[in-house]
Structure formats: C-alpha cells, structure tokens
PDB file of C-alpha atoms and ligand atoms in Angstrom:
ATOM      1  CA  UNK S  24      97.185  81.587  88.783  1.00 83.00           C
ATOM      2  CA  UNK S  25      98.837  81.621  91.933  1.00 93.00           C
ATOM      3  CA  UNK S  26      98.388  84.637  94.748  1.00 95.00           C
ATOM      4  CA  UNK S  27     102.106  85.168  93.435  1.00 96.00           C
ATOM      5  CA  UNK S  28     100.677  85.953  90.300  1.00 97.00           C
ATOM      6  CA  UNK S  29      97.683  87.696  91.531  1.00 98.00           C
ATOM      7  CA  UNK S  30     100.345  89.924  93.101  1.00 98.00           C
ATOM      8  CA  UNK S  31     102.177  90.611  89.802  1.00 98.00           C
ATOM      9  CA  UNK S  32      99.589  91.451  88.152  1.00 98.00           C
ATOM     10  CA  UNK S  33      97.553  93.755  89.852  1.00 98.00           C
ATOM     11  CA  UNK S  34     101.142  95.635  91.129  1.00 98.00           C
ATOM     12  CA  UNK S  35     101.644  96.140  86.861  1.00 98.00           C
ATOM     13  CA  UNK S  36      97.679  96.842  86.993  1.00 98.00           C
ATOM     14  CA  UNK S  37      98.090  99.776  89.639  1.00 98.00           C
ATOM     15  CA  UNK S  38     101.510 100.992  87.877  1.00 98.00           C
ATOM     16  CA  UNK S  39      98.968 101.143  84.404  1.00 98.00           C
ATOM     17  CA  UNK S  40      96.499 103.087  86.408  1.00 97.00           C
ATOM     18  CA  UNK S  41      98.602 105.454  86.819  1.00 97.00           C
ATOM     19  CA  UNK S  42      98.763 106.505  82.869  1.00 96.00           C
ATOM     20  CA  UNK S  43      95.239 107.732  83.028  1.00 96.00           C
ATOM     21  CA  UNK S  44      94.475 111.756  82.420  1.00 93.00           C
ATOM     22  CA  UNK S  45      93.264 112.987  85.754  1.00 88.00           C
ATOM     23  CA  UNK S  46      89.540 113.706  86.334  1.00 90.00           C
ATOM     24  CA  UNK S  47      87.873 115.308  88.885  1.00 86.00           C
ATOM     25  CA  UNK S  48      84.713 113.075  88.629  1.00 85.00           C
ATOM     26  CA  UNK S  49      86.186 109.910  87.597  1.00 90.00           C
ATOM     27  CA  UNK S  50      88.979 107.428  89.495  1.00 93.00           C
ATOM     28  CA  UNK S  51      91.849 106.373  87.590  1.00 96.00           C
ATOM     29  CA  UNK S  52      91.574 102.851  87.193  1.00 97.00           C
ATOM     30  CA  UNK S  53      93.939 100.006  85.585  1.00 98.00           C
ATOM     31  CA  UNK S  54      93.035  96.745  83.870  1.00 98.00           C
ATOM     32  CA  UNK S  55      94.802  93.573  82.411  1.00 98.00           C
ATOM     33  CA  UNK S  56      93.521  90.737  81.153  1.00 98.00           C
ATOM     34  CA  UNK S  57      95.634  87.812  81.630  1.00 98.00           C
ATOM     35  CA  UNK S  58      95.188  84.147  79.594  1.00 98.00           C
ATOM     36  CA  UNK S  59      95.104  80.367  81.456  1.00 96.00           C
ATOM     37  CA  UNK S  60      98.880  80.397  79.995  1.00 95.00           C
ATOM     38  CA  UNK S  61      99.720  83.346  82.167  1.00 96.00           C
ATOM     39  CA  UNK S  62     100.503  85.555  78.919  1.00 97.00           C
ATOM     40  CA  UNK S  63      98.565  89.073  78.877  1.00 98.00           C
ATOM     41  CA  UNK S  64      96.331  89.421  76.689  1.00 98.00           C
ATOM     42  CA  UNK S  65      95.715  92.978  76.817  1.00 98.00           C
ATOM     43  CA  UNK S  66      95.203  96.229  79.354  1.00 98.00           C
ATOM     44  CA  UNK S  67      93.911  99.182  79.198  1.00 98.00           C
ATOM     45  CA  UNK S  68      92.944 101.951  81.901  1.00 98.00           C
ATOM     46  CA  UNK S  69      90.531 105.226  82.868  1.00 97.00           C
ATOM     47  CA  UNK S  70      90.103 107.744  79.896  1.00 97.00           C
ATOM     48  CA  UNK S  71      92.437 105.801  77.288  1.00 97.00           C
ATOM     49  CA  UNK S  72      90.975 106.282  74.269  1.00 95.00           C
ATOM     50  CA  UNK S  73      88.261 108.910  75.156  1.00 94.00           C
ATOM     51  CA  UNK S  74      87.334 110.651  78.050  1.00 93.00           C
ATOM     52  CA  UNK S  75      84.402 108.564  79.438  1.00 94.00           C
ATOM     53  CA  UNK S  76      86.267 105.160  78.794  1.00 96.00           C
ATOM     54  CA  UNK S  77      86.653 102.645  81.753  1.00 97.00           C
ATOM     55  CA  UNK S  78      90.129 100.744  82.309  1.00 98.00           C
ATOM     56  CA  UNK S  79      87.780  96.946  81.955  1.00 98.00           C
ATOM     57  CA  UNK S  80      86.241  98.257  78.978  1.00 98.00           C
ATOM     58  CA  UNK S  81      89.282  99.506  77.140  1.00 98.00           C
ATOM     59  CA  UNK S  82      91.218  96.399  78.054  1.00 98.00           C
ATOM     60  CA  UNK S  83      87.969  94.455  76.802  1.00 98.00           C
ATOM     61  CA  UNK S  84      88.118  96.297  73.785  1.00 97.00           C
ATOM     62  CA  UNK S  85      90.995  95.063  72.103  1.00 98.00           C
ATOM     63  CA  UNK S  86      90.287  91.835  71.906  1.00 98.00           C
ATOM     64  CA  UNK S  87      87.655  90.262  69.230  1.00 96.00           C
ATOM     65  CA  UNK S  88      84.579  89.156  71.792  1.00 92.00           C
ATOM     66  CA  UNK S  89      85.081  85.456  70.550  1.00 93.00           C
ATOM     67  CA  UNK S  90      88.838  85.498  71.031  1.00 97.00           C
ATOM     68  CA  UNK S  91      88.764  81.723  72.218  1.00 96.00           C
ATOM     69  CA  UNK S  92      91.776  83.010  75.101  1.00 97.00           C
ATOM     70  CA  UNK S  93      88.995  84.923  76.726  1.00 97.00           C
ATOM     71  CA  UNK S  94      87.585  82.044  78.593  1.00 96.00           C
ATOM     72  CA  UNK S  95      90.454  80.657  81.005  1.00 96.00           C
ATOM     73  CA  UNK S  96      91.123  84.753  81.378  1.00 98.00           C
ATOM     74  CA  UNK S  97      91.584  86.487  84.136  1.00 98.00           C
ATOM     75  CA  UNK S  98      90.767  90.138  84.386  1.00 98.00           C
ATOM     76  CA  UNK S  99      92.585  92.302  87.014  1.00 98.00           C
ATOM     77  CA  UNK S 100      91.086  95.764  87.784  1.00 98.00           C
ATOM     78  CA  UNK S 101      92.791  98.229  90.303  1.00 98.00           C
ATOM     79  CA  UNK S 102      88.676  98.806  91.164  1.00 96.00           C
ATOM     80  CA  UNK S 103      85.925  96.592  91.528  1.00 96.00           C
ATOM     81  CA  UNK S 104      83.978  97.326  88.524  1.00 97.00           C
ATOM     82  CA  UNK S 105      81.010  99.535  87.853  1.00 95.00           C
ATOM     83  CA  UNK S 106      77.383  98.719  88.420  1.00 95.00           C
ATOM     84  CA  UNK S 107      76.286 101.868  87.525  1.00 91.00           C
ATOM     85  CA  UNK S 108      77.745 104.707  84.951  1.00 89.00           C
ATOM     86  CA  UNK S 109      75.878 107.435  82.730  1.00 86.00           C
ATOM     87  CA  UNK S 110      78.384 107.505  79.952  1.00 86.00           C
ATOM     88  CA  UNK S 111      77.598 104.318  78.726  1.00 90.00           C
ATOM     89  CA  UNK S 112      74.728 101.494  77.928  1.00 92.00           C
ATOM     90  CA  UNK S 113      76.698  98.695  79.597  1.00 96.00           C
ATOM     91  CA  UNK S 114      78.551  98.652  83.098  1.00 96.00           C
ATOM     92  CA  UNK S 115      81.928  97.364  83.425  1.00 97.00           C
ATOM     93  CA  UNK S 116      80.123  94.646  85.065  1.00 97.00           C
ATOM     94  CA  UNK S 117      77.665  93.670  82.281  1.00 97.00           C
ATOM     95  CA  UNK S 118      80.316  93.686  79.865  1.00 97.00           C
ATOM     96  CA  UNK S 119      82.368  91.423  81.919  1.00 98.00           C
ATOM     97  CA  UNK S 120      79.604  88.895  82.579  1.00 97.00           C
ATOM     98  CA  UNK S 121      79.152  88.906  78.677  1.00 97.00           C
ATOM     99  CA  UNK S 122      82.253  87.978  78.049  1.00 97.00           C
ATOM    100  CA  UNK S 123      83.938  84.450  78.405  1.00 97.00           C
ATOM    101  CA  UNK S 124      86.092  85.551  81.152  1.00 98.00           C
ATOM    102  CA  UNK S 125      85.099  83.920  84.571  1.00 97.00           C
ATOM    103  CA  UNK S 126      87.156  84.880  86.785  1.00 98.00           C
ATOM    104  CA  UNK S 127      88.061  88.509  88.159  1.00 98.00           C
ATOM    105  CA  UNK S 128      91.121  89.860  90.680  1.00 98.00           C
ATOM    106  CA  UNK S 129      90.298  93.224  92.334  1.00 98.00           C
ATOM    107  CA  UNK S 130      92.040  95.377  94.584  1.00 97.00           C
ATOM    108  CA  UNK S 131      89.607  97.888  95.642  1.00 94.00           C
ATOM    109  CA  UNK S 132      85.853  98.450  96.221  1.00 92.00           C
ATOM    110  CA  UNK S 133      84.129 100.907  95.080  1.00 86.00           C
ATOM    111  CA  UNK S 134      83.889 103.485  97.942  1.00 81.00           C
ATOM    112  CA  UNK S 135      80.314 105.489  98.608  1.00 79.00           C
ATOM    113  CA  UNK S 136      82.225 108.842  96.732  1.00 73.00           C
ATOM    114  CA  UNK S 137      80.835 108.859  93.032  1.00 73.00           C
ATOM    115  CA  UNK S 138      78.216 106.102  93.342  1.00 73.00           C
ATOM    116  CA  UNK S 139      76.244 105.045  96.533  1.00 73.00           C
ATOM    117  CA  UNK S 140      76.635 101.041  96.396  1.00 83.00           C
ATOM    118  CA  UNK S 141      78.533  99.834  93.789  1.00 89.00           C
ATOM    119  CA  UNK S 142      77.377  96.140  93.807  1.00 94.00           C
ATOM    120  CA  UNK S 143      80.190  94.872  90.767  1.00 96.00           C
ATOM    121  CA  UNK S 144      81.804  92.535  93.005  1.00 96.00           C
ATOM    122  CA  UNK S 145      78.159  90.920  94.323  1.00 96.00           C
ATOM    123  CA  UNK S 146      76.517  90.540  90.869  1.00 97.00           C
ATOM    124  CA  UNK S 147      79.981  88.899  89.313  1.00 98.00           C
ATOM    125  CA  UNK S 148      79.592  86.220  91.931  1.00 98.00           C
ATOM    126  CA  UNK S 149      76.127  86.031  91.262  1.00 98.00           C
ATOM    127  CA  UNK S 150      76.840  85.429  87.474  1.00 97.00           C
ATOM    128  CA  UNK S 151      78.912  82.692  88.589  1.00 98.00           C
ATOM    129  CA  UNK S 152      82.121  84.321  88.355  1.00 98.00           C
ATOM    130  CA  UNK S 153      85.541  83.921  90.793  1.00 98.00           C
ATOM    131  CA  UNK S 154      85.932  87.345  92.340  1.00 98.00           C
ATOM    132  CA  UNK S 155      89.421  87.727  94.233  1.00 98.00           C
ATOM    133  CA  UNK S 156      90.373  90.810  96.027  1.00 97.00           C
ATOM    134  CA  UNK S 157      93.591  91.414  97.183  1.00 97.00           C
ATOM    135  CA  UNK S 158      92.921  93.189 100.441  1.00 95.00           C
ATOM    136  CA  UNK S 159      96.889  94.257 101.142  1.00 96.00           C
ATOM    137  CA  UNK S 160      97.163  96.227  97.579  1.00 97.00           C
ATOM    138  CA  UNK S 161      94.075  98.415  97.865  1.00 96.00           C
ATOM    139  CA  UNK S 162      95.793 101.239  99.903  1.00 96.00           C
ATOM    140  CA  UNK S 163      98.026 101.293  96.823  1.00 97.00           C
ATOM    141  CA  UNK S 164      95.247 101.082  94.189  1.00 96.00           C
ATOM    142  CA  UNK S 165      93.539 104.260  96.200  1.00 94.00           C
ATOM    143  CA  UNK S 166      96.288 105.757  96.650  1.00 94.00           C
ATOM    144  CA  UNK S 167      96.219 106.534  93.283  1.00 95.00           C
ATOM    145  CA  UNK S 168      93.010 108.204  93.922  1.00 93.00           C
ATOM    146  CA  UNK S 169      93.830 111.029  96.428  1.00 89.00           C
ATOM    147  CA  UNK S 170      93.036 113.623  94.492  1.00 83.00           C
ATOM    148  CA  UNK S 171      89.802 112.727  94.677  1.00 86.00           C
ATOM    149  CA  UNK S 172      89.407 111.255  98.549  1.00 80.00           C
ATOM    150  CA  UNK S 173      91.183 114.251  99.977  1.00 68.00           C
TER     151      UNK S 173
HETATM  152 ZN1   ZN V  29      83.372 100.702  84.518  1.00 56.68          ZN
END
C-alpha cells in the first residue's frame, strides 16, 4: 500500500463512518479491511448491526477468522481502536491482535472524552503490528464527531 492508498482508503473509511446511528455516548467510527491485492475485503462501522457494535469489529465480522486474505490485510479505522469497552469481552484491539491482520491505518486517537487513555495504538505496536496514522485526515475523521466534542 502506498500513502496514496492509505489516503483512499481511510477518505471511503470516514465517508462509511458517516452511516452510523448517532449516539450520545459512543463516536461514530468507520472500518475497512483491505487485502495485499488492494481489493476490500470488507467494512463495517459504529452501531451496524446492533447498538453496542464497533466499526473494527463489524468489519471483522464478516469474514471467517481463518480467511487466508486476512494476513497481508490492512485494517483502516477512522479511530484508533479501543482498549477498553463495557459492552463487550474483547476490545477492538484484542480482536485485532487475534486476527492475522498485521498491519493497521488510523486517522484519529482516541481523545480523553469517553475513556481516559486509550492505549490501542501502543499495545498494536507492542503485538508487533504496523500502526499508520494519517495525521492530515483526523480533523475530518472528528469532524464526524462534533456532536459529541461540542
Ligand atoms: Zn472498539
């Protein structure tokens, strides 16, 4: 993947994020996952399916966990994924580091709103995974988010 790509991507990733059902407690978040051959493989983003669903974890979803694509994946999230979340058993984070993807493009961290240090993009790295983060789209990734920075 080139930055070019990178680019692509996480501009269709922020136009996905903006599908999801506002929540007042939640950010509105948009994922793809992206193969080695540059196809995608499939997205997903905040509140899809149900409303406590993450963007990673729906995109993660609808794919069989041994899908052999998985590992030269990329996965682009408009956020940097959760370390720490009450609806579920497994962070974004965990389930990403259980996968066969290894390598991750984000646009935005976490800010200090909903949880006090989200530490997704540190414990990625220290699984061993690529963690990119496209500085110049995370205005647009928050902007998305408003509602809830105002
Ligand atoms: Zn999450």
């Amino acid at each position: 993947m080139t930055h070019a790509d990178d680019v692509t991507w996480m501009e269709r990733a922020i136009e996905l994020s903006r599908k999801c059902p506002p929540a007042e407690g939640a950010f509105s978040v948009g994922a793809i996952i992206v193969g080695a051959d540059g196809e995608e493989l499939a997205n997903g983003y905040s509140r899809e399916t149900d409303a406590h669903v993450h963007a990673e974890e729906s995109a993660l979803s609808k794919l069989p966990a041994d899908d052999p694509r998985l590992a030269g994946a990329t996965l682009y999230s408009t956020l940097e994924p959760c370390s720490e979340r009450k609806s579920r058993p497994l962070t974004c984070t965990q389930l990403i580091l259980h996968s066969p993807i290894r390598r991750v493009v984000i646009a935005w961290r976490e800010p200090s709103l909903l949880v006090a240090d989200c530490v997704g993009v540190e414990t990625l790295r220290a699984g061993g995974l690529q963690v990119v983060e496209l500085h110049d789209l995370a205005g647009r990734a928050r902007s998305v988010n408003d509602h809830l920075l105002a």
